[in-house]
Every structure is written in C-alpha cells, then in structure tokens.
PDB file of C-alpha atoms and ligand atoms in Angstrom:
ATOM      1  CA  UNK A  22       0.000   0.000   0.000  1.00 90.00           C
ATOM      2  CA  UNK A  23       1.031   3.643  -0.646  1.00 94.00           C
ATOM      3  CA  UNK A  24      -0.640   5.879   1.322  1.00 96.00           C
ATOM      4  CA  UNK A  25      -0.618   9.978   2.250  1.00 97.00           C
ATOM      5  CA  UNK A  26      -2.461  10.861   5.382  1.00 98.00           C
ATOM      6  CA  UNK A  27      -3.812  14.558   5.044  1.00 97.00           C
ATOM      7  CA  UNK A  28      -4.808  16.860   7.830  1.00 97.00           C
ATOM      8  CA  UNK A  29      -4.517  20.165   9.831  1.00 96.00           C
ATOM      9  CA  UNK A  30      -1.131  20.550  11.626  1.00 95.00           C
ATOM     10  CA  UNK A  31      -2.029  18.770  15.500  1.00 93.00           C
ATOM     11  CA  UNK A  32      -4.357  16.676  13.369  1.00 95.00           C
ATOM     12  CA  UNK A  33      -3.022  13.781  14.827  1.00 95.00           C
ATOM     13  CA  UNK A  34      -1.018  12.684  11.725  1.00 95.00           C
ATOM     14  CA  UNK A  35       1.758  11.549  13.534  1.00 93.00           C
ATOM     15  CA  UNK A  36       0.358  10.255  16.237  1.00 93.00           C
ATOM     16  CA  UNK A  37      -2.302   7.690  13.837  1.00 96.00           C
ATOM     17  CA  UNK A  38       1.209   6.789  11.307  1.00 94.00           C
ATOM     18  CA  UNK A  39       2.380   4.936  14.405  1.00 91.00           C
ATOM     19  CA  UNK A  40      -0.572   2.297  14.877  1.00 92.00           C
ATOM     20  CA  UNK A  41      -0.762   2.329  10.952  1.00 94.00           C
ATOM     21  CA  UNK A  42       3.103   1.475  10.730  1.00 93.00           C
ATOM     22  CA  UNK A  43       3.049  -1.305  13.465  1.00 91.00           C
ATOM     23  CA  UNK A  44      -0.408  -2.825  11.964  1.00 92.00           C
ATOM     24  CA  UNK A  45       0.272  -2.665   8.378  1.00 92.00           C
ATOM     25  CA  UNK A  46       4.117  -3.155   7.695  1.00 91.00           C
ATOM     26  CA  UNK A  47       3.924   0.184   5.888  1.00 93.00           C
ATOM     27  CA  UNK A  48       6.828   2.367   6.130  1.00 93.00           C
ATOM     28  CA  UNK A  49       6.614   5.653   7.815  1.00 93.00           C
ATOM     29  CA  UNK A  50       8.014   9.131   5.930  1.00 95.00           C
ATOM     30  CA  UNK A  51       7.206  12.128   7.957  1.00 96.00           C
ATOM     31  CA  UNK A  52       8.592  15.253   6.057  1.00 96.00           C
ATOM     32  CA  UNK A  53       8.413  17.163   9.481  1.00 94.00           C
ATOM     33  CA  UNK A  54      10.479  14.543  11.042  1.00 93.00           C
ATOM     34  CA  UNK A  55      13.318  14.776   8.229  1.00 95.00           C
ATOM     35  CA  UNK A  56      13.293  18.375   8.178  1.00 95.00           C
ATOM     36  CA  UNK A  57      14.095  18.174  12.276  1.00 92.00           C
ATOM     37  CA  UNK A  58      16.492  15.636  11.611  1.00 92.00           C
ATOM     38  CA  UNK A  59      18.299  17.688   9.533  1.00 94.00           C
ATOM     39  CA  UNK A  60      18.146  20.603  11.527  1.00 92.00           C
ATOM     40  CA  UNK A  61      19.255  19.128  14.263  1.00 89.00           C
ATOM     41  CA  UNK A  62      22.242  17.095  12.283  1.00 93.00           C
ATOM     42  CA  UNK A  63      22.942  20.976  11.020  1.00 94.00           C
ATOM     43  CA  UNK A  64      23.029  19.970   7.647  1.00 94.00           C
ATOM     44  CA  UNK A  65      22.454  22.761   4.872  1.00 94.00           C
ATOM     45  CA  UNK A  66      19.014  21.665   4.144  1.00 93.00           C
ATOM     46  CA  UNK A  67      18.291  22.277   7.536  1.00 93.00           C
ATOM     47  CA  UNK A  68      19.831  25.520   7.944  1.00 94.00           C
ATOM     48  CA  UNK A  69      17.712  26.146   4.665  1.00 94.00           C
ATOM     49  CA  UNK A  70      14.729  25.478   6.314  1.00 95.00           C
ATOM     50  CA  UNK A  71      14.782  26.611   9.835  1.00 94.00           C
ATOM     51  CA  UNK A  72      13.353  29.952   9.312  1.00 92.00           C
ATOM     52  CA  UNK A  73      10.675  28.328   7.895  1.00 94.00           C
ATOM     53  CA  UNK A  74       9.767  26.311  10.216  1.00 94.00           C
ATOM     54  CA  UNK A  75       9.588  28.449  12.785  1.00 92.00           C
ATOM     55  CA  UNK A  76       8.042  31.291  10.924  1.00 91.00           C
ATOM     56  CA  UNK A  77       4.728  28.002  10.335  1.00 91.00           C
ATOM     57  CA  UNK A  78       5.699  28.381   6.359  1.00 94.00           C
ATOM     58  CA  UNK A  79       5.658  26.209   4.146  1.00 96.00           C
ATOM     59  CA  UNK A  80       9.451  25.024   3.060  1.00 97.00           C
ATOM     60  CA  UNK A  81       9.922  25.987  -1.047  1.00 96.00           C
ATOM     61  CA  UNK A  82       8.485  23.082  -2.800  1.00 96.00           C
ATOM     62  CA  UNK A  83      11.753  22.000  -4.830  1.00 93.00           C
ATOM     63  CA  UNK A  84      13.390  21.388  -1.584  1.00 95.00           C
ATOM     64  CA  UNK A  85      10.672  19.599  -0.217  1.00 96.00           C
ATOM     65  CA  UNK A  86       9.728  17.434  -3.543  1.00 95.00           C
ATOM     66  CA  UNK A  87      13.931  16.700  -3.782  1.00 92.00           C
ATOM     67  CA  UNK A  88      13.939  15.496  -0.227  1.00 94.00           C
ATOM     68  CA  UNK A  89      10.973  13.633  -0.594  1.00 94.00           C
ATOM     69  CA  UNK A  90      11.167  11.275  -3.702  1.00 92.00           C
ATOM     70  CA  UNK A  91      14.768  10.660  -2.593  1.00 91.00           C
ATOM     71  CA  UNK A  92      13.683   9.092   0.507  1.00 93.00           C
ATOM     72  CA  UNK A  93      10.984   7.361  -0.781  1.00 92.00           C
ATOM     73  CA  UNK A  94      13.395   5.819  -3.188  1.00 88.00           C
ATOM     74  CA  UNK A  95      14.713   4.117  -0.043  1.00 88.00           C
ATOM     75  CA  UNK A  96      11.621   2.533   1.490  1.00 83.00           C
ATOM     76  CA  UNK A  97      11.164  -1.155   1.352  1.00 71.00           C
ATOM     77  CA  UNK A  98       8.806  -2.272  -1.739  1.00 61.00           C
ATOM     78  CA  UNK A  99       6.003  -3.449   1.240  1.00 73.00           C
ATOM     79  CA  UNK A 100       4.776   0.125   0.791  1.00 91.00           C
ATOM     80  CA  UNK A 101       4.711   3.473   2.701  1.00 95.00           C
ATOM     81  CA  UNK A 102       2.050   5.868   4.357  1.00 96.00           C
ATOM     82  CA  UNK A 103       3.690   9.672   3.709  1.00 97.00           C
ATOM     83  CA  UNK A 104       3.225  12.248   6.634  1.00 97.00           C
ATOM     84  CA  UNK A 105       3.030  15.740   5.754  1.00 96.00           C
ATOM     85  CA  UNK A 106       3.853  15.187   2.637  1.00 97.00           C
ATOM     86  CA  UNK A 107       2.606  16.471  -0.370  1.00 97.00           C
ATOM     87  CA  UNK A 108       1.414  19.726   1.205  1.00 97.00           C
ATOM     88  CA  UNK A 109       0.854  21.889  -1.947  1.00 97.00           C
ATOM     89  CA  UNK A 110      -0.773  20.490  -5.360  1.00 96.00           C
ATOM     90  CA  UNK A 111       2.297  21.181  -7.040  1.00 97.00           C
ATOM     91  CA  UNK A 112       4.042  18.752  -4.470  1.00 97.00           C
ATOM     92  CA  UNK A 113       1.235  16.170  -4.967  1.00 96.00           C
ATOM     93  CA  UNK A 114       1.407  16.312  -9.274  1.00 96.00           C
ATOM     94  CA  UNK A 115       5.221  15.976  -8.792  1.00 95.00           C
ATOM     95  CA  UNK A 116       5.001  13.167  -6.511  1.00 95.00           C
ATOM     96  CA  UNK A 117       2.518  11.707  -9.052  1.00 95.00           C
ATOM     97  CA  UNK A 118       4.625  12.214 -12.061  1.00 94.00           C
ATOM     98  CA  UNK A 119       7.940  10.568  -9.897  1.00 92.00           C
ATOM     99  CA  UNK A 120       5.954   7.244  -9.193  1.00 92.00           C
ATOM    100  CA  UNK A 121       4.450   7.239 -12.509  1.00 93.00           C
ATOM    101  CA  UNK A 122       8.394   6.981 -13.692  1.00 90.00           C
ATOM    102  CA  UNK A 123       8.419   3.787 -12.015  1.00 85.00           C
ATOM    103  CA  UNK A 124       4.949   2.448 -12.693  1.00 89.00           C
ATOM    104  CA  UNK A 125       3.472   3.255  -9.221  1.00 89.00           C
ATOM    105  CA  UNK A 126       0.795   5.318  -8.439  1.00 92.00           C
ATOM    106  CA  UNK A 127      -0.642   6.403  -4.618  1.00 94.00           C
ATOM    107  CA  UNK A 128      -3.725   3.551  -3.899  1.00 93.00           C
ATOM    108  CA  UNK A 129      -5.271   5.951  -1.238  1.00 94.00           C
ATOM    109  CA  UNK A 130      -5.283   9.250   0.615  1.00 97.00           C
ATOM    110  CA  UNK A 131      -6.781   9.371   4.362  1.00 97.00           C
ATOM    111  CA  UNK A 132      -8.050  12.650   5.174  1.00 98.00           C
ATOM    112  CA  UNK A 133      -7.935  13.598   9.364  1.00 98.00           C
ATOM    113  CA  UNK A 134     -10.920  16.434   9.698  1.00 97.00           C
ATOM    114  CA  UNK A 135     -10.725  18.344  12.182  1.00 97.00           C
ATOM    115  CA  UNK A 136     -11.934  22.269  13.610  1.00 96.00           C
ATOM    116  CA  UNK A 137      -9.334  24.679  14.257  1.00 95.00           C
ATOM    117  CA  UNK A 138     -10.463  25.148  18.007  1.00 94.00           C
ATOM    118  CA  UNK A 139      -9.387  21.301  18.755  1.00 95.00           C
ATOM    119  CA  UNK A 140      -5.816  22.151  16.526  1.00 94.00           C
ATOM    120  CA  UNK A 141      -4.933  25.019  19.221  1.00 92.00           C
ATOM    121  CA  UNK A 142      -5.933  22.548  22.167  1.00 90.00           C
ATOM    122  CA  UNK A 143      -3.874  19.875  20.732  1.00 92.00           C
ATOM    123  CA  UNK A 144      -1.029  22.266  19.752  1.00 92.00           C
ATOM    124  CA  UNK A 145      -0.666  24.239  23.148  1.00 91.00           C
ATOM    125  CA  UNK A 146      -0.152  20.536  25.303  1.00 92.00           C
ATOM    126  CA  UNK A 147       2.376  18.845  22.982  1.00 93.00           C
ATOM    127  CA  UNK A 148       5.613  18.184  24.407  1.00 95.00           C
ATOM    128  CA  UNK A 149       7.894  16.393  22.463  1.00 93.00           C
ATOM    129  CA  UNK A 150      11.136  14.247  23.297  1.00 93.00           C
ATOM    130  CA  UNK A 151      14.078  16.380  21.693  1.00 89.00           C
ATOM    131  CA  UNK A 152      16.488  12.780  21.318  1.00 89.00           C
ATOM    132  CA  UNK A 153      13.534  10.366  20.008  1.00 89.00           C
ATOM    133  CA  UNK A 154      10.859  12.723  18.730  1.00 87.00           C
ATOM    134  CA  UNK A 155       7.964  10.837  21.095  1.00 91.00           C
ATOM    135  CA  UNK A 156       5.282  13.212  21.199  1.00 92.00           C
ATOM    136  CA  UNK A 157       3.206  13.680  24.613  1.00 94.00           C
ATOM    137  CA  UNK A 158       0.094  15.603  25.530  1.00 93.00           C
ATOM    138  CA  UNK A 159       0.120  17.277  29.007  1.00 93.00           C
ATOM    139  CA  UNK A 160      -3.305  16.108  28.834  1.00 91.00           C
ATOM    140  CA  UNK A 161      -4.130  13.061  26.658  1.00 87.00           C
ATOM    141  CA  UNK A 162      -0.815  11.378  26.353  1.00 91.00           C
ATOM    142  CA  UNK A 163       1.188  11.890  29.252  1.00 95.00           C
ATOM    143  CA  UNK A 164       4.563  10.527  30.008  1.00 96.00           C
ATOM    144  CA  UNK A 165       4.920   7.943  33.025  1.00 97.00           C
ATOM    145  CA  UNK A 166       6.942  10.511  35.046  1.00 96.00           C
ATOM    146  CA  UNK A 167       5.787  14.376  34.472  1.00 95.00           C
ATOM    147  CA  UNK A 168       8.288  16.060  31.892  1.00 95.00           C
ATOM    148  CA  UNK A 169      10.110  13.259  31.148  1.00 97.00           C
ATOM    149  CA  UNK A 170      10.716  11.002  27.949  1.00 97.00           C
ATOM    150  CA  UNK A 171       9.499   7.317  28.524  1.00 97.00           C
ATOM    151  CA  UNK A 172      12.054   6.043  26.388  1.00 96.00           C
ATOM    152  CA  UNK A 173      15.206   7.534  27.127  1.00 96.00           C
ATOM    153  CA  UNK A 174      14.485  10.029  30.183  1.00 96.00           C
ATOM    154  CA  UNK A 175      14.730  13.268  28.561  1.00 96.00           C
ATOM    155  CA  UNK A 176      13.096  16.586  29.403  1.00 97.00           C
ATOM    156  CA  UNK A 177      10.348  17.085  26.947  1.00 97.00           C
ATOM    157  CA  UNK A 178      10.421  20.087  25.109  1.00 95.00           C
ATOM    158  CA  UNK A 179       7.831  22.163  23.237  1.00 93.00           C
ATOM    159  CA  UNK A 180       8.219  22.576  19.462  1.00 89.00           C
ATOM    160  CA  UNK A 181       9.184  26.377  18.396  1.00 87.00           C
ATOM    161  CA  UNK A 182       6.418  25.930  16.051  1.00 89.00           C
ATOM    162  CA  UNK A 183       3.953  25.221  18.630  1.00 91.00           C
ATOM    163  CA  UNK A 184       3.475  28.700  20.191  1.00 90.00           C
ATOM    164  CA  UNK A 185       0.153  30.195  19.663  1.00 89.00           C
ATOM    165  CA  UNK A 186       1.353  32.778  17.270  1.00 89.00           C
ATOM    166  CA  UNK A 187       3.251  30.311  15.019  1.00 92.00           C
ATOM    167  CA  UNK A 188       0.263  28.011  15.092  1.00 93.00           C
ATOM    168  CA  UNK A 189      -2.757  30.566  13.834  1.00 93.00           C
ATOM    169  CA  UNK A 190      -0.168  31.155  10.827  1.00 93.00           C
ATOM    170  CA  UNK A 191       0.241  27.404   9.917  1.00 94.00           C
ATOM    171  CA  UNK A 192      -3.405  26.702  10.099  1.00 95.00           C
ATOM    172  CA  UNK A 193      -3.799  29.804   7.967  1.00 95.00           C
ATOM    173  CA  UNK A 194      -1.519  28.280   5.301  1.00 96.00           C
ATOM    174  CA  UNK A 195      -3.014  25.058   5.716  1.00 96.00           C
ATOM    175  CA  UNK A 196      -6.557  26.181   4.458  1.00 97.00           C
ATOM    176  CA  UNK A 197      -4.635  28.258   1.629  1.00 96.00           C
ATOM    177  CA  UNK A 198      -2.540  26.016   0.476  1.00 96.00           C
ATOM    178  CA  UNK A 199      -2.830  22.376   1.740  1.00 95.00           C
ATOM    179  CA  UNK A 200      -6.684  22.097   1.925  1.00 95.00           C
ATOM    180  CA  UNK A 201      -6.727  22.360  -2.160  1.00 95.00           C
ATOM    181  CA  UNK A 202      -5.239  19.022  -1.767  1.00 96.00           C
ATOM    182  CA  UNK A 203      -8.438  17.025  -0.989  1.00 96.00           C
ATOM    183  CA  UNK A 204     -10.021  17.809  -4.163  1.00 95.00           C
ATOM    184  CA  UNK A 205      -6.714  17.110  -6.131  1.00 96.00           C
ATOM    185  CA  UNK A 206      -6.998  14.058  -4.776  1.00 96.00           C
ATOM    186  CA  UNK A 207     -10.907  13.676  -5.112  1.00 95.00           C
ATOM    187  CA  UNK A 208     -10.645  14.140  -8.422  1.00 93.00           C
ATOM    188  CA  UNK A 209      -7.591  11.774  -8.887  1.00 84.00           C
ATOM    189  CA  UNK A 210      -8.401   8.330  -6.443  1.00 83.00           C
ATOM    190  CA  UNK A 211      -9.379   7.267  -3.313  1.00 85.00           C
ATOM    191  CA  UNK A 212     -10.252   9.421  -0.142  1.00 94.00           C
ATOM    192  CA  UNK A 213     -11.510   8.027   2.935  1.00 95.00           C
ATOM    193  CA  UNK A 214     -12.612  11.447   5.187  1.00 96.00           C
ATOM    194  CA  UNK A 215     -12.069  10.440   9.259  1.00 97.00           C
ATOM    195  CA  UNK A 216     -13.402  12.729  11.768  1.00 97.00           C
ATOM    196  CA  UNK A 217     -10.283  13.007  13.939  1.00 97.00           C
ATOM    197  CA  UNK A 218     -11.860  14.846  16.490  1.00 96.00           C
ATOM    198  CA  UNK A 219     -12.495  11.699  18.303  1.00 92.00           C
ATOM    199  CA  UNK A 220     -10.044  10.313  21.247  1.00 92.00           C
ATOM    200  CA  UNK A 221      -7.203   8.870  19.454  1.00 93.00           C
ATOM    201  CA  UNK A 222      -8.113   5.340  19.467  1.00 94.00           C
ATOM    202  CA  UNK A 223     -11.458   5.925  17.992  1.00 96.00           C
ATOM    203  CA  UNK A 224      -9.972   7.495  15.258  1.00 97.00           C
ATOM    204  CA  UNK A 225      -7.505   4.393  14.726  1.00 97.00           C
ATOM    205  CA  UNK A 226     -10.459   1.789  14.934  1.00 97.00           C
ATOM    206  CA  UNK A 227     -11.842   4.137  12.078  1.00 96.00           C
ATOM    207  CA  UNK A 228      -8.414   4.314  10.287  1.00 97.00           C
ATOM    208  CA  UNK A 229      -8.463   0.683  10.422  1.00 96.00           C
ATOM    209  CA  UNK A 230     -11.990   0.021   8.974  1.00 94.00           C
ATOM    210  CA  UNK A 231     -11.091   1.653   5.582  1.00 94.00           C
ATOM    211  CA  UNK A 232      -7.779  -0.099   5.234  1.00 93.00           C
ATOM    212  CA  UNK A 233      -8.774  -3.363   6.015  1.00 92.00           C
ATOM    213  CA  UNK A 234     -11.546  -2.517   2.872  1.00 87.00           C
ATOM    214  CA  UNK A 235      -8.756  -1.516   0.614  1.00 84.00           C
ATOM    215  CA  UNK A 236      -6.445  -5.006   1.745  1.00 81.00           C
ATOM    216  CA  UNK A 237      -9.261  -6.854   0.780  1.00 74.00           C
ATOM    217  CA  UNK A 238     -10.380  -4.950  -2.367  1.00 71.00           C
TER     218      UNK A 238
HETATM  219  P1  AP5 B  23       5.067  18.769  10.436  1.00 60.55           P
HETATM  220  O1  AP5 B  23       5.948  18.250  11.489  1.00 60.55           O
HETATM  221  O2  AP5 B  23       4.628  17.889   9.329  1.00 60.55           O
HETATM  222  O3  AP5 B  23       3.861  19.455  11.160  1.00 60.55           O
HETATM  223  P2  AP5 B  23       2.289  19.414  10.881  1.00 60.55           P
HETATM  224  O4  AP5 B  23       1.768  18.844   9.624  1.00 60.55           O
HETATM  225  O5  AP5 B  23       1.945  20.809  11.093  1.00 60.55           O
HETATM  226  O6  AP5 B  23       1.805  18.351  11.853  1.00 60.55           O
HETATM  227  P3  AP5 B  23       2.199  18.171  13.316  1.00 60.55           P
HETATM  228  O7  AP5 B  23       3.438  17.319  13.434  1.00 60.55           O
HETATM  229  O8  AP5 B  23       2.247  19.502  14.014  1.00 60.55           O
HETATM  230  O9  AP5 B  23       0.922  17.444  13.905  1.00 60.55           O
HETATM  231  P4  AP5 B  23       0.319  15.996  13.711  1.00 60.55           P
HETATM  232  O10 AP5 B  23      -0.857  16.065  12.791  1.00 60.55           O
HETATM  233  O11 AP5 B  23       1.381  14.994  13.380  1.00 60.55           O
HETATM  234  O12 AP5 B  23      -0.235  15.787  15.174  1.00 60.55           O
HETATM  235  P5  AP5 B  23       0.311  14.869  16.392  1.00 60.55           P
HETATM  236  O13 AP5 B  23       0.037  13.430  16.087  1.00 60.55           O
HETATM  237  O14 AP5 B  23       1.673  15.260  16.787  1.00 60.55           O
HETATM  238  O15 AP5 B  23       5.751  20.039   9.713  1.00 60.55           O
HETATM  239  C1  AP5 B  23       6.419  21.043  10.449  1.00 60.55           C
HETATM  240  C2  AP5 B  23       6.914  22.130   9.493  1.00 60.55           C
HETATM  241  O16 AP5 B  23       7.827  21.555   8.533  1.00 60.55           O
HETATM  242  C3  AP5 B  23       5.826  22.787   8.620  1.00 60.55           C
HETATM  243  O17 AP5 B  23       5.173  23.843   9.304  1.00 60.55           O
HETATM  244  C4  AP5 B  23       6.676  23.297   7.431  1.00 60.55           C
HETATM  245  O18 AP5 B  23       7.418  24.451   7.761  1.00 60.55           O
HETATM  246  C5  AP5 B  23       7.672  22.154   7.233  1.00 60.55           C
HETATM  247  N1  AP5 B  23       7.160  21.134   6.311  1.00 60.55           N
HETATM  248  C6  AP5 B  23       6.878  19.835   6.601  1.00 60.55           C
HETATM  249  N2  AP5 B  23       6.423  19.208   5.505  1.00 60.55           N
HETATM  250  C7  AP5 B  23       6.412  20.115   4.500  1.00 60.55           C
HETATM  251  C8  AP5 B  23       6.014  20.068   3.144  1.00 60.55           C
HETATM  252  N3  AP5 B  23       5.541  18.936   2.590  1.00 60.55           N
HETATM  253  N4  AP5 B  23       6.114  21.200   2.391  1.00 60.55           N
HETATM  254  C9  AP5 B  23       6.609  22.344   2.927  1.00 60.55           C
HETATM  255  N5  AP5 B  23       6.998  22.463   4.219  1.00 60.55           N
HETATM  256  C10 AP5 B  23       6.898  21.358   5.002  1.00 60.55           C
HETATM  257  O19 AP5 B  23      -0.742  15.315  17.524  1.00 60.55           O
HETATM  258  C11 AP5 B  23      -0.710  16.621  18.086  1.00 60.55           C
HETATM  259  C12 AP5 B  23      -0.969  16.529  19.607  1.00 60.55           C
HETATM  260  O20 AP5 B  23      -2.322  16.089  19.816  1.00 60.55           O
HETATM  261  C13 AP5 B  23      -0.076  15.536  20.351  1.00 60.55           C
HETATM  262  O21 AP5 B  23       0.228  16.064  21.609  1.00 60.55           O
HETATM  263  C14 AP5 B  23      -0.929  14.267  20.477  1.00 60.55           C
HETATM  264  O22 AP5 B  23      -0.609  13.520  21.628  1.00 60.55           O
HETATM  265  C15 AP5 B  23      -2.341  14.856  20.557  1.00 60.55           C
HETATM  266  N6  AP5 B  23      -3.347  14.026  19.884  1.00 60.55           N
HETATM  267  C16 AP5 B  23      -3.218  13.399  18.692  1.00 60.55           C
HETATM  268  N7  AP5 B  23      -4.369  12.777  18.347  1.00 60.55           N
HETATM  269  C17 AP5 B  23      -5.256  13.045  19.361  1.00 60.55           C
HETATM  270  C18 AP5 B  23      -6.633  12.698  19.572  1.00 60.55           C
HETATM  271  N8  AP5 B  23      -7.333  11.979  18.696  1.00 60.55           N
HETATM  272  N9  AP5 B  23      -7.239  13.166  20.683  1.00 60.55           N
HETATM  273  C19 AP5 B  23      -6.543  13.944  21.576  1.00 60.55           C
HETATM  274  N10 AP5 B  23      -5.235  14.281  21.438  1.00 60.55           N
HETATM  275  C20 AP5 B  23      -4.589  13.844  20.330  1.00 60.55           C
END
C-alpha cells in the first residue's frame, strides 16, 4: 500500500502513522520529522529550512519534492504511508509524475478532519522528546513521570512551532494552500474522510476500517 495521510497541523497525523506502521508493515516518511532531523544534524538543508519552520511556512516546494522522492526511493517495496507530505498540489502532481516513472501510483489518501479550536488545544499541550521525537500531551498522552521522555528520560520540550502565534499562521496556510489538496486528490483516487476529532483510538479503529476494505479490495 502507498498511502498519504492529510490533515490540519495537530491533526493527529503523527500520532495515527504509528498504529498504521506497526499494523500494516507500511513504512513511515514524515517530512516534518526529516526536516528536524536535519536541523538538528545541522546539515544545509536544515539551515535552509529553519526559518521556515519556525516562521509556520511552508518550506519551497523544490526542496521539499527533492527530499521527498529521494527518501521514498529508499523505502522497502512493502509500501509506505507519507506524513506531511505532499502539502501543496504542485508537491502532490510531482510526486505523481515521480511514481508514474516507475509504474506506481498512490492507492489511497486518508483525510484527518478536524476544527481549528481542537488544533490550538492539541497544539498548546504537545511536548515532544528532543532525542527520540515521542510526542506527549500534558493532557491526553502523558509521560509515566511528568516532563520526562518514557524512552530515554529526557526533558520534553515544546516545538518552536507550537506557540500560539506560530500556530494561527500554519493553520492559515493550511486552508490556503494544503486544503486544495483534498479535491486534487478527489478528483484523482481514493479518499476516505475520518473525523479526527475523536479520542485517538477511535480514530484508529476508524483508520483501520477503511484499510482493512482496501487489503481486501
Ligand atoms: P510537520 O511536522 O509535518 O507538522 P504538521 O503537519 O503541522 O503536523 P504536526 O506534526 O504539528 O501534527 P500531527 O498532525 O502529526 O499531530 P500529532 O500526532 O503530533 O511540519 C512542520 C513544518 O515543517 C511545517 O510547518 C513546514 O514548515 C515544514 N514542512 C513539513 N512538511 C512540509 C512540506 N511537505 N512542504 C513544505 N513544508 C513542510 O498530535 C498533536 C498533539 O495532539 C499531540 O500532543 C498528540 O498527543 C495529541 N493528539 C493526537 N491525536 C489526538 C486525539 N485523537 N485526541 C486527543 N489528542 C490527540
């Protein structure tokens, strides 16, 4: 299966690629997660993209599509479910005409909806482990000790591009310019719409009802 997961930032992409990942076999490409890889690696892609990032806009979309179809280039033929990625059209008809290169096309697009009140909520109690990049809510996913990473004891952080501010400007480049998406890909396949306002395992059980209809399709 190839797979791109759409949605708001705080959605709960990340958070529904893990049970995906560990239920399907699928591999797991987060452009967010490369991009703070590569910042924090200080490479020059990430010094490209820093301001960026913590401006909430978008990274230019030849940087993005180059760092994209080179890692997907890498993932094991089982198939992959892409994260944040494409975030514009004109990332989505370039990602289109790379896999077309190789006979491959994307068999289905989940789409998280969800209001921007519940993005803000979500946003303002992430904490996230700077070494391992678990994600925490002070709220709904809390660590076993307060503060603290579960898997390697470090003091949660959070993101730069969590901050009120910051977040009111992604979400307003979000409807611009990643919303347009869903019809691109209306028009183009299969979309399966999830409410992901839901408590995060509801929205899994929900995830899970539409893939195991495409596995069996
Ligand atoms: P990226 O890291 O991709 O950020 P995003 O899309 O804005 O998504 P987030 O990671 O913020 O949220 P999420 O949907 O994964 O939610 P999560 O599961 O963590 O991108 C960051 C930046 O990189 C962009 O702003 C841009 O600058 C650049 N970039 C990346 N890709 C790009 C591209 N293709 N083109 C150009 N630039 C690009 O959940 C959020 C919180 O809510 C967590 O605390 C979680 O525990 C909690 N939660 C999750 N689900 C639920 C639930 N159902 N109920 C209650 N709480 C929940």
């Amino acid at each position: 299966m190839r797979l791109v997961l759409l949605g708001a930032p705080g959605a709960g992409k990340g958070t529904q690629c893990k049970n995906i990942v560990s239920q399907y076999g699928l591999g797991h490409l987060s452009s967010g997660d490369i991009l703070r890889q590569q910042r924090s690696q200080g490479t020059e892609l990430g010094k490209k993209a820093r301001s960026y990032m913590d401006s909430g806009a978008l990274v230019p979309d030849e940087i993005i599509i180059e760092m994209m179809t080179e890692a997907i280039e890498k993932v094991p033929a089982a198939g992959y479910i892409l994260d944040g990625f494409p975030r514009t059209v004109e990332q989505a008809v370039e990602l289109d005409k790379a896999l077309a290169c190789s006979g491959q096309e994307i068999d289905a697009v989940l789409n998280l909806k969800i209001e921007d009140a519940t993005v803000a909520k979500r946003m303002s109690g992430r904490r996230s482990c700077p070494q391992c990049g678990a994600v925490y809510h002070i709220e709904n996913l809390k660590p076993k000790v307060e503060g603290l990473c579960d898997n390697d004891g470090a003091e949660l952080v959070q993101r730069p591009d969590d901050k009120a501010e910051v977040v009111a400007n992604r979400l307003k480049i979000y409807h611009q310019q990643s919303e347009p998406l869903v019809d691109y890909y209306k028009n183009n396949g299969t979309v399966y719409d999830i409410d992901a306002e839901n408590d995060a395992d509801d929205v899994s059980a929900l995830i899970s009802e539409k893939l195991d209809s495409l596995v069996k399709t």
